[in-house]
CSV table of N, CA and C in Angstrom, one decimal:
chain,number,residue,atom,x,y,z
A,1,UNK,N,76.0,-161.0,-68.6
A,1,UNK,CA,76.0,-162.4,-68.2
A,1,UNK,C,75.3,-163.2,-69.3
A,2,UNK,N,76.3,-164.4,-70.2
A,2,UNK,CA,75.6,-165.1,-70.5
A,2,UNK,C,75.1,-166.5,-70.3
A,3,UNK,N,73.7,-166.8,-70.6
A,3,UNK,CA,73.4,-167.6,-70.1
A,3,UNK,C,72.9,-169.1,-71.2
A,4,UNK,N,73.1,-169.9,-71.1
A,4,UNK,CA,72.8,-170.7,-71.8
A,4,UNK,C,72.1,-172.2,-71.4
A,5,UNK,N,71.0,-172.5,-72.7
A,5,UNK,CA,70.5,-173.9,-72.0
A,5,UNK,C,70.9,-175.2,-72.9
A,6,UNK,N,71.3,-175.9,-72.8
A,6,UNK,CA,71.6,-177.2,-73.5
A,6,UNK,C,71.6,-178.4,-72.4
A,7,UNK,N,71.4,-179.4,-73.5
A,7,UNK,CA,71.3,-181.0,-73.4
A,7,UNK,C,72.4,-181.6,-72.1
A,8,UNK,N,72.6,-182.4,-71.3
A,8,UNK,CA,73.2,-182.8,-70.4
A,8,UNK,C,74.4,-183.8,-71.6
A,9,UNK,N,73.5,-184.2,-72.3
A,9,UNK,CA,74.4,-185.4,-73.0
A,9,UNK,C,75.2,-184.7,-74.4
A,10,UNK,N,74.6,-183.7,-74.2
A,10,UNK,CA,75.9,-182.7,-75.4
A,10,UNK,C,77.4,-182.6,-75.1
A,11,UNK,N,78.3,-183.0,-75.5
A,11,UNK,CA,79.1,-182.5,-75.3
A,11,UNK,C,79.9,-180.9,-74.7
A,12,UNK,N,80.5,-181.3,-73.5
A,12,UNK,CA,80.9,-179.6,-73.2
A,12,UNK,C,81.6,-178.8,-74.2
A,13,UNK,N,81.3,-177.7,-74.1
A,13,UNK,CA,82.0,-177.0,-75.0
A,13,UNK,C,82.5,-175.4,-74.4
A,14,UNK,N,83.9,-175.1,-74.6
A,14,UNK,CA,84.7,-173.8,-74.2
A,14,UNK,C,84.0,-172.7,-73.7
A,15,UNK,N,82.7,-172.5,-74.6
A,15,UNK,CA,81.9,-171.2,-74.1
A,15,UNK,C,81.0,-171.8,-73.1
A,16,UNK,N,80.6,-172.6,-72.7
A,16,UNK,CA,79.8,-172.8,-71.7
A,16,UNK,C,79.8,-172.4,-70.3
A,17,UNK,N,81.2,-172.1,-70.1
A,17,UNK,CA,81.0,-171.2,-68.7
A,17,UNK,C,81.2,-172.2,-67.5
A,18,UNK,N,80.1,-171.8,-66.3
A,18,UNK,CA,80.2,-172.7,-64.9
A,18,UNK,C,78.9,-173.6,-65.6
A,19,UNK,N,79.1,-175.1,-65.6
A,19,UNK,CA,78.1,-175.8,-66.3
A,19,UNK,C,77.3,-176.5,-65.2
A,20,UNK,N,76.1,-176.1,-65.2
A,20,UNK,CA,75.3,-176.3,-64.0
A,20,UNK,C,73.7,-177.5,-64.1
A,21,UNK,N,73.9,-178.2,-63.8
A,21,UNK,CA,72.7,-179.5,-63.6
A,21,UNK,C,71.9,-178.9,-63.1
A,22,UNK,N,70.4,-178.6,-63.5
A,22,UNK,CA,68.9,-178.6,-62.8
A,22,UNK,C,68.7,-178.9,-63.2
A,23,UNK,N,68.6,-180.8,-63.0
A,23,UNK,CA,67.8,-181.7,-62.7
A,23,UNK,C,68.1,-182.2,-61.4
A,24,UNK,N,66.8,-182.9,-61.2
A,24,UNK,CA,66.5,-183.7,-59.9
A,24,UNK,C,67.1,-184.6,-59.7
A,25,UNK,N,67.5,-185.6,-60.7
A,25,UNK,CA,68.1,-187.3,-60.7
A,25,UNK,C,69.2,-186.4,-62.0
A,26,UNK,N,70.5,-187.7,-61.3
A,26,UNK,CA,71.4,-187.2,-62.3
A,26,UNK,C,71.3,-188.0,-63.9
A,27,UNK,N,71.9,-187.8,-64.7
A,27,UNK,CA,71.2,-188.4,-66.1
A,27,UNK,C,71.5,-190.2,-66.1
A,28,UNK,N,70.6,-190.1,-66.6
A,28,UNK,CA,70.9,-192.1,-66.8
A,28,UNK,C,72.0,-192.1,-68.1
A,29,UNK,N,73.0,-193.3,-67.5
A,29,UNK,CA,74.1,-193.9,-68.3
A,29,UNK,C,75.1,-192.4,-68.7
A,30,UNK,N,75.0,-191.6,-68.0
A,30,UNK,CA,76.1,-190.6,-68.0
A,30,UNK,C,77.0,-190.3,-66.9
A,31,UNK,N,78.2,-190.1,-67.2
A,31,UNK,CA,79.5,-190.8,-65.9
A,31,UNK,C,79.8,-188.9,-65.8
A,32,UNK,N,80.0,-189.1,-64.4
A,32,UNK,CA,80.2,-187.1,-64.0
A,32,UNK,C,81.2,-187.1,-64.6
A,33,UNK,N,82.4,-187.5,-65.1
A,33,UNK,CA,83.2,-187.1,-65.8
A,33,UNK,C,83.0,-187.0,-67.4
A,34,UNK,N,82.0,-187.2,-68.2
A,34,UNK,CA,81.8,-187.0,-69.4
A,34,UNK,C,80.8,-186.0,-69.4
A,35,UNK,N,80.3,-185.7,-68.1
A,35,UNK,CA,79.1,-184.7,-67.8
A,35,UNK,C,80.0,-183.0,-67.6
A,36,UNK,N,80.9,-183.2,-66.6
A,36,UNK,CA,81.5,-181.9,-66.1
A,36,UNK,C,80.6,-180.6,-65.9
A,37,UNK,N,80.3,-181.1,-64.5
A,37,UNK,CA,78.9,-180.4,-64.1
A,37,UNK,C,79.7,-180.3,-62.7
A,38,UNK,N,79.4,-178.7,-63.0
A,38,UNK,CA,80.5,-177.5,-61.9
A,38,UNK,C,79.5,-177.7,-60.5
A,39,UNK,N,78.2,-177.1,-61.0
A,39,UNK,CA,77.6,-177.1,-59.5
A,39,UNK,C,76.1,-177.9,-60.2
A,40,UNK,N,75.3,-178.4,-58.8
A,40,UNK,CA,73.7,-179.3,-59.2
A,40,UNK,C,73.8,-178.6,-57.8
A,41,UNK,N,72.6,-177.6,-58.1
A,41,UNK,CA,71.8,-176.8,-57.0
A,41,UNK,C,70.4,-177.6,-57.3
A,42,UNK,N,69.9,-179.1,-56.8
A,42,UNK,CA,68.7,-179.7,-56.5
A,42,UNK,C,67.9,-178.8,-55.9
A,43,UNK,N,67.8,-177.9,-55.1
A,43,UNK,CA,66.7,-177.4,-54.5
A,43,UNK,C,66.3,-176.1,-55.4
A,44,UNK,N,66.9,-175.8,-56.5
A,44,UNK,CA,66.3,-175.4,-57.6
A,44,UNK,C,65.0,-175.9,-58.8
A,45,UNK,N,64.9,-177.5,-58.7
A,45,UNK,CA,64.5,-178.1,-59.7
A,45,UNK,C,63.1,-177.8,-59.0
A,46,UNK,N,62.5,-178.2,-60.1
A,46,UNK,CA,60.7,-178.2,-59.4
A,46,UNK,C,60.3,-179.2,-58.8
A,47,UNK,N,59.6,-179.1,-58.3
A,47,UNK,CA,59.6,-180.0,-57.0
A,47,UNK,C,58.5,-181.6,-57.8
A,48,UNK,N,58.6,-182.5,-56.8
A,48,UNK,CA,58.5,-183.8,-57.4
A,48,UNK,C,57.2,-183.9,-58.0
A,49,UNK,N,56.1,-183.1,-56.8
A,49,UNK,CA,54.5,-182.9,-57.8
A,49,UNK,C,54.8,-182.3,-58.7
A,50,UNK,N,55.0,-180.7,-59.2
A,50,UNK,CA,54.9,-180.2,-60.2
A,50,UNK,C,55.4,-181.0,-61.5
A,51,UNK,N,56.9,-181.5,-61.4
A,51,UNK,CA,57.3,-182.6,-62.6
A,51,UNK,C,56.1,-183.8,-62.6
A,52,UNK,N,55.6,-184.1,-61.6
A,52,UNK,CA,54.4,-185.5,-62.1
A,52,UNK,C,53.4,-185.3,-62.8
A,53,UNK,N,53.0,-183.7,-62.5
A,53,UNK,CA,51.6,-182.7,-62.6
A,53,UNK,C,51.7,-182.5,-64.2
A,54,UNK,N,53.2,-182.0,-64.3
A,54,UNK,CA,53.6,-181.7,-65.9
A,54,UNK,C,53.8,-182.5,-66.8
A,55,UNK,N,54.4,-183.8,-66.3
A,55,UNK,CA,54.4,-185.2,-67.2
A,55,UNK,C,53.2,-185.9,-66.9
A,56,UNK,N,52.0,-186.0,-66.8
A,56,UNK,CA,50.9,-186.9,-66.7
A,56,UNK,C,50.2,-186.6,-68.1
A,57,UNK,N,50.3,-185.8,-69.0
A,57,UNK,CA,49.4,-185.5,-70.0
A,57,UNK,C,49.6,-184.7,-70.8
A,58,UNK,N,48.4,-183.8,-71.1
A,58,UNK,CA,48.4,-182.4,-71.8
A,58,UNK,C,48.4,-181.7,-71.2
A,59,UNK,N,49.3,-181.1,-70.9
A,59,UNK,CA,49.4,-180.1,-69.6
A,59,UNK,C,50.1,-178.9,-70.6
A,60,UNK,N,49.7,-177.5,-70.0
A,60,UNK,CA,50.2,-176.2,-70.5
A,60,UNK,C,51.4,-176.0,-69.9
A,61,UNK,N,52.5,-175.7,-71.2
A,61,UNK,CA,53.5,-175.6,-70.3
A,61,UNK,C,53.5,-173.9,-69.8
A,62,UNK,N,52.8,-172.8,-70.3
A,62,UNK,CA,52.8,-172.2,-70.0
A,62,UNK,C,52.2,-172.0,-68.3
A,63,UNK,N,51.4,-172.4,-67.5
A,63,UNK,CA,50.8,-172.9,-66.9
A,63,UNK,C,52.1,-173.7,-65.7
A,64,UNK,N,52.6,-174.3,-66.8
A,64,UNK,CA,53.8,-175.2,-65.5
A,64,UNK,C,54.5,-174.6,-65.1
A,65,UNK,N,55.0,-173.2,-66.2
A,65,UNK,CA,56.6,-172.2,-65.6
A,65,UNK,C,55.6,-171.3,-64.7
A,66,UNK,N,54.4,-170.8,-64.9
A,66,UNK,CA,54.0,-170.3,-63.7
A,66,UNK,C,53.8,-170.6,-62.2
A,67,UNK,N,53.7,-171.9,-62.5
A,67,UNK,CA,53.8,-173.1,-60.8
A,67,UNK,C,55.4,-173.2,-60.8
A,68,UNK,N,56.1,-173.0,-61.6
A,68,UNK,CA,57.7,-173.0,-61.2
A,68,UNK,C,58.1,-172.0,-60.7
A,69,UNK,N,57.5,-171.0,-61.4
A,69,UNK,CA,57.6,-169.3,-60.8
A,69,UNK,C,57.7,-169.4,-59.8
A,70,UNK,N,56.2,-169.6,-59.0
A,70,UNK,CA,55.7,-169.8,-57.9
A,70,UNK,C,56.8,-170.8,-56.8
A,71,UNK,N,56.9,-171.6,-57.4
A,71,UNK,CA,58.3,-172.1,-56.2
A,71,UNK,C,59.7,-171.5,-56.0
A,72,UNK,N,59.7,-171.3,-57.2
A,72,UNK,CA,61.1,-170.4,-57.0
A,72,UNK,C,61.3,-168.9,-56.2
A,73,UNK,N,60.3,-168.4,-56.0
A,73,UNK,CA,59.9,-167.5,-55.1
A,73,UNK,C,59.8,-167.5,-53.7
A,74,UNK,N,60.0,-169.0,-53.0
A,74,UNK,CA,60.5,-169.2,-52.0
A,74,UNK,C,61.9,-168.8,-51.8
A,75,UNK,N,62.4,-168.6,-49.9
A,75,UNK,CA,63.1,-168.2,-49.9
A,75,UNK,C,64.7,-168.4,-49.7
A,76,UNK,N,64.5,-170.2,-49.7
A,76,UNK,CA,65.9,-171.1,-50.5
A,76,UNK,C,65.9,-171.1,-51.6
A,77,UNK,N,65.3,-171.1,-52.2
A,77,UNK,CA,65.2,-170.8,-54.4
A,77,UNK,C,65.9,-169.6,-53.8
A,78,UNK,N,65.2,-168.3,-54.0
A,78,UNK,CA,65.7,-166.7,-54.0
A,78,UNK,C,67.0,-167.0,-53.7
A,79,UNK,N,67.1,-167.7,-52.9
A,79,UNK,CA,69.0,-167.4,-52.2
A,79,UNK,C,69.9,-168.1,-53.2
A,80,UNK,N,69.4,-168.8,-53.4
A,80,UNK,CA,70.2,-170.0,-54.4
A,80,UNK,C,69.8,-169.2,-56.1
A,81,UNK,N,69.3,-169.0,-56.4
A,81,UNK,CA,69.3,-167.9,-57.5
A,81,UNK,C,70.2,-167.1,-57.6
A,82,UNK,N,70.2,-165.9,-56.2
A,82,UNK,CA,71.4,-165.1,-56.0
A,82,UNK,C,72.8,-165.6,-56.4
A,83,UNK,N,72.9,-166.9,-55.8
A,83,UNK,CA,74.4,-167.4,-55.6
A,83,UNK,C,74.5,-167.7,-57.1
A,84,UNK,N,73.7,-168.3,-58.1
A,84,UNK,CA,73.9,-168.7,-59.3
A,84,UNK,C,74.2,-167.7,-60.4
A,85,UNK,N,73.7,-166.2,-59.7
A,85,UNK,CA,73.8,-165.4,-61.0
A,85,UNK,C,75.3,-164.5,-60.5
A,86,UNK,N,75.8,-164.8,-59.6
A,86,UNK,CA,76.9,-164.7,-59.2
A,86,UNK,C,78.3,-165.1,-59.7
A,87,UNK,N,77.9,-166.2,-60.3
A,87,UNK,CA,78.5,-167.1,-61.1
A,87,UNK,C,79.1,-166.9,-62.4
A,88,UNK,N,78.2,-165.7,-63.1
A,88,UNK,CA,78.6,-165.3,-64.4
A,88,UNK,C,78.0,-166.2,-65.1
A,89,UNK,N,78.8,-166.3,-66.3
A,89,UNK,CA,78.3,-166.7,-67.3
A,89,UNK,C,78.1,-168.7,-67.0
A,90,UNK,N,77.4,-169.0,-67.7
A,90,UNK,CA,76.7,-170.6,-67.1
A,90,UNK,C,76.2,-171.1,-68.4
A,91,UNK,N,76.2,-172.5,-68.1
A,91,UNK,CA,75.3,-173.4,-68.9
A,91,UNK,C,74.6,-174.3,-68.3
A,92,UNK,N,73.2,-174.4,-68.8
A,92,UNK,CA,72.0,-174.5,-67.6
A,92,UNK,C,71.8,-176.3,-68.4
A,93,UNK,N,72.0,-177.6,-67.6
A,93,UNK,CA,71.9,-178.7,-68.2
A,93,UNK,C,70.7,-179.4,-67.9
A,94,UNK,N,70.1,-179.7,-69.0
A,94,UNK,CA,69.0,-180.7,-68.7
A,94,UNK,C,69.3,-181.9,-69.2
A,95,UNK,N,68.5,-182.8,-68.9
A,95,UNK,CA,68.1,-184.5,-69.5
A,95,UNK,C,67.2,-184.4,-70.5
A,96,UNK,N,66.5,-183.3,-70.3
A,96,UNK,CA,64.8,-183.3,-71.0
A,96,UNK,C,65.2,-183.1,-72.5
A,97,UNK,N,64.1,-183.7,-73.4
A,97,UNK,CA,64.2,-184.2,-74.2
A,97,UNK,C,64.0,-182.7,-75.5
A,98,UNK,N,63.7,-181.9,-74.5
A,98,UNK,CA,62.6,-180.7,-75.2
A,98,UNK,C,63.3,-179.7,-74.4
A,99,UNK,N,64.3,-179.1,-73.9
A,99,UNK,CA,65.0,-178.2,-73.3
A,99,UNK,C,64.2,-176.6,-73.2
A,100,UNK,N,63.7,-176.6,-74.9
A,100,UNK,CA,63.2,-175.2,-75.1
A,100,UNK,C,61.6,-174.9,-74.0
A,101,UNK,N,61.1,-176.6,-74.1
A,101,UNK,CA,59.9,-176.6,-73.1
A,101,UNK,C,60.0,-176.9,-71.9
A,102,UNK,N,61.3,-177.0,-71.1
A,102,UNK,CA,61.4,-177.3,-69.8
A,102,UNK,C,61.7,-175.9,-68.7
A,103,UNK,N,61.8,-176.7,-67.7
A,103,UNK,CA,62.4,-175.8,-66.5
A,103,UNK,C,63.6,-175.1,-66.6
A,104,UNK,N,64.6,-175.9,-67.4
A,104,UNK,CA,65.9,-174.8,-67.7
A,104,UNK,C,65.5,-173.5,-68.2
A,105,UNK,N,64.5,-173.5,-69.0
A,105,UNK,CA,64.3,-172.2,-69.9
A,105,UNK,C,63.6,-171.3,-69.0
A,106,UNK,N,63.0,-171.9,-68.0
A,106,UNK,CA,62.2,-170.7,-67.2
A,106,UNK,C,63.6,-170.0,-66.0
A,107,UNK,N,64.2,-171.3,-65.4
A,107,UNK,CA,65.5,-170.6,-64.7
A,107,UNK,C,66.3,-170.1,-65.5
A,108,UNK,N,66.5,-170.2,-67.0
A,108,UNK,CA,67.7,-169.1,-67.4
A,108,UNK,C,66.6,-167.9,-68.0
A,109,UNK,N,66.0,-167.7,-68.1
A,109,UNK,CA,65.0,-166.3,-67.7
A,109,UNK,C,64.5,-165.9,-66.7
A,110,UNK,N,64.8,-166.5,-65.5
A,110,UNK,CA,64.3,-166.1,-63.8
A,110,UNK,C,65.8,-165.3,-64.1
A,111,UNK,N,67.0,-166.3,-64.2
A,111,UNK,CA,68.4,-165.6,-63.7
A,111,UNK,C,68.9,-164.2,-64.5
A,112,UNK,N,68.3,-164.0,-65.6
A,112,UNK,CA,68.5,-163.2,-66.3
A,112,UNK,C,67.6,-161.9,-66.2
A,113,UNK,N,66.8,-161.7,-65.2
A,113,UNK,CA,66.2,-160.6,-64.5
A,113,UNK,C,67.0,-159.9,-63.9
């Protein structure tokens, strides 16, 4: 299975697979049809403290994918994990500005277990 993380406002592209939104809010000034975003499993994203917790400052991100860990280890995450890696091959879409430092990167290495 491969898994991939990219930009929401990139253009889709052939290899991308089932192209999947974790984020919370869908992107600003982007139309679902320029987006083409298969599934948005919301109860994936981190939840509304941890995103405030991790945008207030200097915050470790190493530190934040461990509090993501930690949520996703509930047992609607777990199930919703299952269904995603079921899916095959994907592209994991963020808004964030920094993809490599966000939550996509920690869900396409949870899915990839």
């Amino acid at each position: 299975m491969s898994i991939r993380v990219r930009r929401v406002y990139e253009p889709p592209e052939p290899e991308d697979g089932v192209r999947v939104l974790v984020d919370r809010l869908w992107p600003r000034g982007l139309s679902k049809e320029a987006a083409r975003v298969d599934e948005w499993p919301k109860a994936l994203t981190p939840s509304t403290e941890l995103r405030r917790w991790y945008h207030a400052g200097e915050r470790s991100y190493e530190e934040f994918a461990r509090r993501y860990e930690a949520e996703l280890a509930a047992p609607e995450a777990a199930e919703l994990l299952e269904r995603l890696r079921a899916l095959g091959d994907m592209t994991l879409l963020t808004a964030s500005k920094s993809p490599e430092r966000s939550h996509a990167t920690v869900l396409a290495r949870l899915l990839q277990e």
